[in-house]
mmCIF file of C-alpha atoms in Angstrom:
data_model
loop_
_atom_site.group_PDB
_atom_site.id
_atom_site.type_symbol
_atom_site.label_atom_id
_atom_site.label_comp_id
_atom_site.label_asym_id
_atom_site.label_seq_id
_atom_site.Cartn_x
_atom_site.Cartn_y
_atom_site.Cartn_z
ATOM 1 C CA VAL A 104 18.786 7.551 -24.714
ATOM 2 C CA GLY A 105 20.462 7.652 -28.093
ATOM 3 C CA LEU A 106 17.275 8.044 -30.164
ATOM 4 C CA SER A 107 15.589 11.126 -31.510
ATOM 5 C CA PRO A 108 12.271 12.097 -29.898
ATOM 6 C CA ARG A 109 10.539 11.157 -33.160
ATOM 7 C CA VAL A 110 11.682 7.565 -32.662
ATOM 8 C CA SER A 111 11.935 7.219 -28.880
ATOM 9 C CA TYR A 112 8.411 8.446 -28.025
ATOM 10 C CA PRO A 113 6.544 5.923 -30.226
ATOM 11 C CA THR A 114 8.939 3.161 -29.174
ATOM 12 C CA LEU A 115 8.467 3.705 -25.454
ATOM 13 C CA GLY A 116 4.735 4.301 -25.940
ATOM 14 C CA PHE A 117 4.441 0.954 -27.697
ATOM 15 C CA ILE A 118 6.247 -0.747 -24.797
ATOM 16 C CA PHE A 119 3.967 0.788 -22.171
ATOM 17 C CA VAL A 120 0.783 -0.093 -24.081
ATOM 18 C CA SER A 121 1.692 -3.563 -25.333
ATOM 19 C CA ALA A 122 3.530 -5.048 -22.336
ATOM 20 C CA SER A 123 1.150 -4.772 -19.385
ATOM 21 C CA LEU A 124 -2.087 -6.145 -20.869
ATOM 22 C CA PRO A 125 -0.592 -9.341 -22.380
ATOM 23 C CA GLY A 126 1.362 -9.855 -19.165
ATOM 24 C CA THR A 127 -1.809 -9.655 -17.084
ATOM 25 C CA LEU A 128 -3.697 -12.061 -19.360
ATOM 26 C CA LEU A 129 -0.853 -14.562 -19.570
ATOM 27 C CA GLY A 130 -0.345 -14.408 -15.797
ATOM 28 C CA ALA A 131 -4.021 -15.225 -15.213
ATOM 29 C CA LEU A 132 -3.771 -18.163 -17.628
ATOM 30 C CA VAL A 133 -0.629 -19.514 -15.973
ATOM 31 C CA VAL A 134 -2.022 -19.302 -12.429
ATOM 32 C CA ALA A 135 -5.146 -21.142 -13.573
ATOM 33 C CA ARG A 136 -3.347 -23.853 -15.527
ATOM 34 C CA ALA A 137 0.021 -24.328 -13.787
ATOM 35 C CA ALA A 138 -0.755 -23.352 -10.184
ATOM 36 C CA GLY A 139 -4.222 -24.905 -10.057
ATOM 37 C CA GLY A 140 -5.963 -21.583 -9.398
ATOM 38 C CA TYR A 141 -5.359 -18.984 -6.726
ATOM 39 C CA THR A 142 -7.056 -21.104 -4.063
ATOM 40 C CA HIS A 143 -3.826 -23.111 -4.060
ATOM 41 C CA ARG A 144 -2.022 -20.354 -2.253
ATOM 42 C CA ARG A 145 1.505 -21.763 -2.002
ATOM 43 C CA PRO A 146 1.904 -22.501 -5.753
ATOM 44 C CA THR A 147 0.374 -19.112 -6.521
ATOM 45 C CA CYS A 148 2.795 -17.310 -4.186
ATOM 46 C CA LEU A 149 5.657 -19.268 -5.711
ATOM 47 C CA LEU A 150 4.579 -18.114 -9.166
ATOM 48 C CA VAL A 151 4.411 -14.509 -7.963
ATOM 49 C CA ALA A 152 7.898 -14.789 -6.453
ATOM 50 C CA ARG A 153 9.324 -16.122 -9.713
ATOM 51 C CA CYS A 154 7.718 -13.296 -11.689
ATOM 52 C CA ALA A 155 9.055 -10.789 -9.168
ATOM 53 C CA VAL A 156 12.638 -12.045 -9.454
ATOM 54 C CA ALA A 157 12.397 -12.084 -13.258
ATOM 55 C CA THR A 158 11.014 -8.523 -13.168
ATOM 56 C CA LEU A 159 13.961 -7.377 -11.061
ATOM 57 C CA LEU A 160 16.458 -8.980 -13.447
ATOM 58 C CA CYS A 161 14.836 -7.191 -16.388
ATOM 59 C CA ALA A 162 14.791 -3.915 -14.458
ATOM 60 C CA LEU A 163 18.522 -4.202 -13.802
ATOM 61 C CA LEU A 164 19.084 -4.243 -17.559
ATOM 62 C CA LEU A 165 18.005 -0.586 -17.679
ATOM 63 C CA PRO A 166 20.944 0.936 -15.751
ATOM 64 C CA LEU A 167 23.231 -1.642 -17.369
ATOM 65 C CA ALA A 168 22.194 -0.419 -20.807
ATOM 66 C CA SER A 169 22.586 3.229 -19.801
ATOM 67 C CA PHE A 170 25.891 3.044 -17.947
ATOM 68 C CA GLY A 171 27.564 -0.318 -18.442
ATOM 69 C CA LEU A 172 26.926 -0.855 -22.157
ATOM 70 C CA CYS A 173 26.778 2.723 -23.417
ATOM 71 C CA ASP A 174 29.034 3.757 -26.283
ATOM 72 C CA ALA A 175 31.857 6.288 -26.246
ATOM 73 C CA GLN A 176 29.375 9.149 -26.675
ATOM 74 C CA GLY A 177 27.412 7.973 -23.636
ATOM 75 C CA ARG A 178 24.429 6.769 -25.662
ATOM 76 C CA THR A 179 22.309 3.978 -24.210
ATOM 77 C CA ASP A 180 22.397 0.490 -25.700
ATOM 78 C CA MET A 181 18.825 0.638 -27.024
ATOM 79 C CA PRO A 182 18.146 -3.070 -27.736
ATOM 80 C CA VAL A 183 19.108 -3.971 -24.158
ATOM 81 C CA PHE A 184 17.164 -1.010 -22.752
ATOM 82 C CA ILE A 185 13.997 -1.904 -24.728
ATOM 83 C CA ALA A 186 14.257 -5.581 -23.747
ATOM 84 C CA GLY A 187 14.656 -4.633 -20.078
ATOM 85 C CA ALA A 188 11.769 -2.174 -20.106
ATOM 86 C CA TYR A 189 9.417 -4.543 -21.930
ATOM 87 C CA GLY A 190 10.361 -7.500 -19.727
ATOM 88 C CA ALA A 191 9.942 -5.519 -16.508
ATOM 89 C CA LEU A 192 6.486 -4.254 -17.479
ATOM 90 C CA PHE A 193 5.338 -7.596 -18.912
ATOM 91 C CA LEU A 194 6.516 -9.748 -15.993
ATOM 92 C CA GLY A 195 5.554 -7.124 -13.419
ATOM 93 C CA ALA A 196 1.957 -7.209 -14.667
ATOM 94 C CA ALA A 197 1.791 -11.021 -14.801
ATOM 95 C CA PRO A 198 0.958 -11.543 -11.071
ATOM 96 C CA THR A 199 -2.009 -9.127 -11.130
ATOM 97 C CA ALA A 200 -4.643 -11.881 -11.148
ATOM 98 C CA SER A 201 -2.733 -13.741 -8.439
ATOM 99 C CA PHE A 202 -2.704 -10.656 -6.185
ATOM 100 C CA VAL A 203 -6.462 -10.208 -6.474
ATOM 101 C CA GLY A 204 -7.174 -13.901 -5.993
ATOM 102 C CA LEU A 205 -4.971 -14.190 -2.929
ATOM 103 C CA ALA A 206 -6.482 -11.077 -1.389
ATOM 104 C CA VAL A 207 -10.052 -12.346 -1.660
ATOM 105 C CA SER A 208 -9.350 -15.935 -0.604
ATOM 106 C CA VAL A 209 -6.615 -15.913 2.012
ATOM 107 C CA VAL A 210 -9.052 -15.182 4.871
ATOM 108 C CA PRO A 211 -12.238 -17.297 4.738
ATOM 109 C CA ASP A 212 -15.607 -15.505 4.514
ATOM 110 C CA THR A 213 -14.076 -12.038 4.046
ATOM 111 C CA ALA A 214 -13.958 -11.828 0.244
ATOM 112 C CA THR A 215 -15.952 -8.575 0.029
ATOM 113 C CA HIS A 216 -13.879 -6.719 2.624
ATOM 114 C CA ALA A 217 -10.603 -8.185 1.381
ATOM 115 C CA SER A 218 -11.371 -7.147 -2.182
ATOM 116 C CA SER A 219 -12.125 -3.599 -1.038
ATOM 117 C CA VAL A 220 -8.874 -3.362 0.914
ATOM 118 C CA GLN A 221 -6.882 -4.825 -1.980
ATOM 119 C CA PHE A 222 -8.240 -2.372 -4.540
ATOM 120 C CA PHE A 223 -7.793 0.529 -2.126
ATOM 121 C CA ALA A 224 -4.143 -0.406 -1.576
ATOM 122 C CA GLN A 225 -3.609 -0.935 -5.305
ATOM 123 C CA THR A 226 -5.054 2.475 -6.143
ATOM 124 C CA LEU A 227 -3.004 4.111 -3.391
ATOM 125 C CA VAL A 228 0.213 2.643 -4.774
ATOM 126 C CA LYS A 229 -0.721 3.781 -8.289
ATOM 127 C CA LEU A 230 -0.945 7.310 -6.900
ATOM 128 C CA LEU A 231 2.206 7.000 -4.807
ATOM 129 C CA VAL A 232 4.590 5.631 -7.444
ATOM 130 C CA PRO A 233 4.193 8.576 -9.901
ATOM 131 C CA THR A 234 4.804 10.967 -7.023
ATOM 132 C CA LEU A 235 8.002 9.187 -6.053
ATOM 133 C CA GLY A 236 8.916 8.981 -9.723
ATOM 134 C CA ASP A 237 8.580 12.751 -10.075
ATOM 135 C CA LEU A 238 10.907 13.278 -7.108
ATOM 136 C CA ALA A 239 13.420 10.808 -8.530
ATOM 137 C CA ILE A 240 13.352 12.479 -11.954
ATOM 138 C CA GLN A 241 13.924 15.885 -10.391
ATOM 139 C CA HIS A 242 17.067 14.639 -8.652
ATOM 140 C CA LEU A 243 18.383 12.059 -11.144
ATOM 141 C CA GLY A 244 17.110 13.281 -14.475
ATOM 142 C CA LEU A 245 14.511 11.688 -16.749
ATOM 143 C CA LEU A 246 16.412 8.518 -17.617
ATOM 144 C CA GLY A 247 18.004 7.975 -14.208
ATOM 145 C CA GLY A 248 14.751 8.660 -12.387
ATOM 146 C CA PHE A 249 12.816 6.239 -14.577
ATOM 147 C CA GLU A 250 15.381 3.504 -13.999
ATOM 148 C CA ALA A 251 15.498 4.159 -10.254
ATOM 149 C CA VAL A 252 11.704 3.876 -9.939
ATOM 150 C CA VAL A 253 11.515 0.658 -11.984
ATOM 151 C CA VAL A 254 14.336 -0.979 -10.027
ATOM 152 C CA GLY A 255 12.924 0.209 -6.679
ATOM 153 C CA ALA A 256 9.429 -1.035 -7.500
ATOM 154 C CA SER A 257 10.889 -4.384 -8.591
ATOM 155 C CA LEU A 258 12.776 -4.716 -5.298
ATOM 156 C CA ALA A 259 9.577 -3.976 -3.370
ATOM 157 C CA LEU A 260 7.737 -6.607 -5.432
ATOM 158 C CA VAL A 261 10.411 -9.214 -4.692
ATOM 159 C CA ALA A 262 10.368 -8.436 -0.960
ATOM 160 C CA SER A 263 6.567 -8.638 -0.780
ATOM 161 C CA ALA A 264 6.389 -11.855 -2.785
ATOM 162 C CA LEU A 265 9.041 -13.605 -0.703
ATOM 163 C CA ALA A 266 7.408 -12.482 2.551
ATOM 164 C CA ALA A 267 4.023 -13.798 1.383
ATOM 165 C CA LEU A 268 5.557 -17.073 0.219
ATOM 166 C CA ARG A 269 7.308 -17.557 3.544
ATOM 167 C CA HIS A 270 4.116 -16.855 5.477
ATOM 168 C CA ILE A 271 2.039 -19.228 3.352
ATOM 169 C CA SER A 272 4.685 -21.960 3.543
ATOM 170 C CA ASN A 273 4.872 -21.735 7.335
ATOM 171 C CA ASN A 274 1.147 -21.571 8.013
ATOM 172 C CA SER A 275 -0.686 -23.349 5.229
ATOM 173 C CA THR A 276 -1.698 -27.007 5.285
ATOM 174 C CA GLU A 277 -3.393 -26.982 1.903
ATOM 175 C CA PRO A 278 -2.505 -29.537 -0.742
ATOM 176 C CA ARG A 279 -0.301 -28.650 -3.683
ATOM 177 C CA ALA A 280 -1.802 -27.931 -7.059
ATOM 178 C CA GLY A 281 -3.496 -30.981 -8.465
ATOM 179 C CA GLY A 282 -3.693 -32.666 -5.066
ATOM 180 C CA THR A 283 -6.773 -33.693 -3.162
ATOM 181 C CA SER A 284 -7.830 -32.914 0.323
ATOM 182 C CA THR A 285 -7.243 -35.610 2.869
ATOM 183 C CA LEU A 286 -10.238 -36.669 4.932
ATOM 184 C CA VAL A 287 -9.600 -38.205 8.308
ATOM 185 C CA GLN A 288 -12.219 -39.973 10.384
ATOM 186 C CA GLN A 289 -12.051 -38.989 14.019
ATOM 187 C CA GLU A 290 -14.601 -39.822 16.694
ATOM 188 C CA GLY A 291 -17.465 -40.538 14.328
ATOM 189 C CA GLN A 292 -16.779 -37.464 12.171
ATOM 190 C CA VAL A 293 -15.142 -37.035 8.790
ATOM 191 C CA VAL A 294 -12.689 -34.194 9.321
ATOM 192 C CA GLY A 295 -11.242 -32.140 6.482
ATOM 193 C CA GLU A 296 -8.875 -29.187 6.372
ATOM 194 C CA ARG A 297 -11.508 -26.745 7.559
ATOM 195 C CA GLY A 298 -13.042 -28.862 10.283
ATOM 196 C CA PRO A 299 -15.829 -31.471 10.433
ATOM 197 C CA LEU A 300 -17.507 -32.010 7.090
ATOM 198 C CA LEU A 301 -20.143 -34.577 7.985
ATOM 199 C CA ARG A 302 -20.971 -36.984 10.720
ATOM 200 C CA ALA A 303 -20.329 -40.609 9.920
ATOM 201 C CA LYS A 304 -23.297 -42.889 10.195
ATOM 202 C CA PRO A 305 -23.210 -45.231 13.199
ATOM 203 C CA PRO A 306 -23.062 -48.955 12.488
ATOM 204 C CA PRO A 307 -26.491 -50.597 12.125
ATOM 205 C CA PHE A 308 -27.982 -52.071 15.278
ATOM 206 C CA GLU A 309 -27.896 -55.831 15.323
ATOM 207 C CA SER A 310 -30.096 -57.876 17.613
ATOM 208 C CA HIS A 311 -28.993 -61.286 18.766
ATOM 209 C CA ALA A 312 -31.375 -63.960 19.903
ATOM 210 C CA VAL A 313 -30.708 -65.299 23.373
#
């Protein structure tokens, strides 16, 4: 990539260690403050979709730095490559808290099972991506394989986020972040989003003298 191993290994190691953890923490803070918490599913999905698109844009900087901005000797434009790699890992980790929150809250009264399924799927993907990465590196080389995996994973993240956002938008009646639930009185009952909340008291009996 245009750097000696003595320089490139610590540089890339620093990116991998320092990008994901701050991204996860900042993503959790943003979903709590800006989206109103993961129980507000549409704003949370919208935040995930924005992070996914930003991750893809950063990932596309990697092949651009290697092929579009390389010098006459074919060496990668390292500032652009480092910015793309750091941005992709940072923004890709940002929706982690949102994923977990959505998984345990999207179906009422199934938090335990949903959490188990979510962590199983997450662990399975963590095992699958290195395997696919190894195949890509064998066919495309170390640099090309790394870039192909990052771009492919970013595309999958965008597709999943947009599909979830579309589903939530079409099927959810929840209020937006910061809003309040609307209570409607129907047939002596106060009805909320999840059904009857309480039964309204009947009017007091009044006796009239004849």
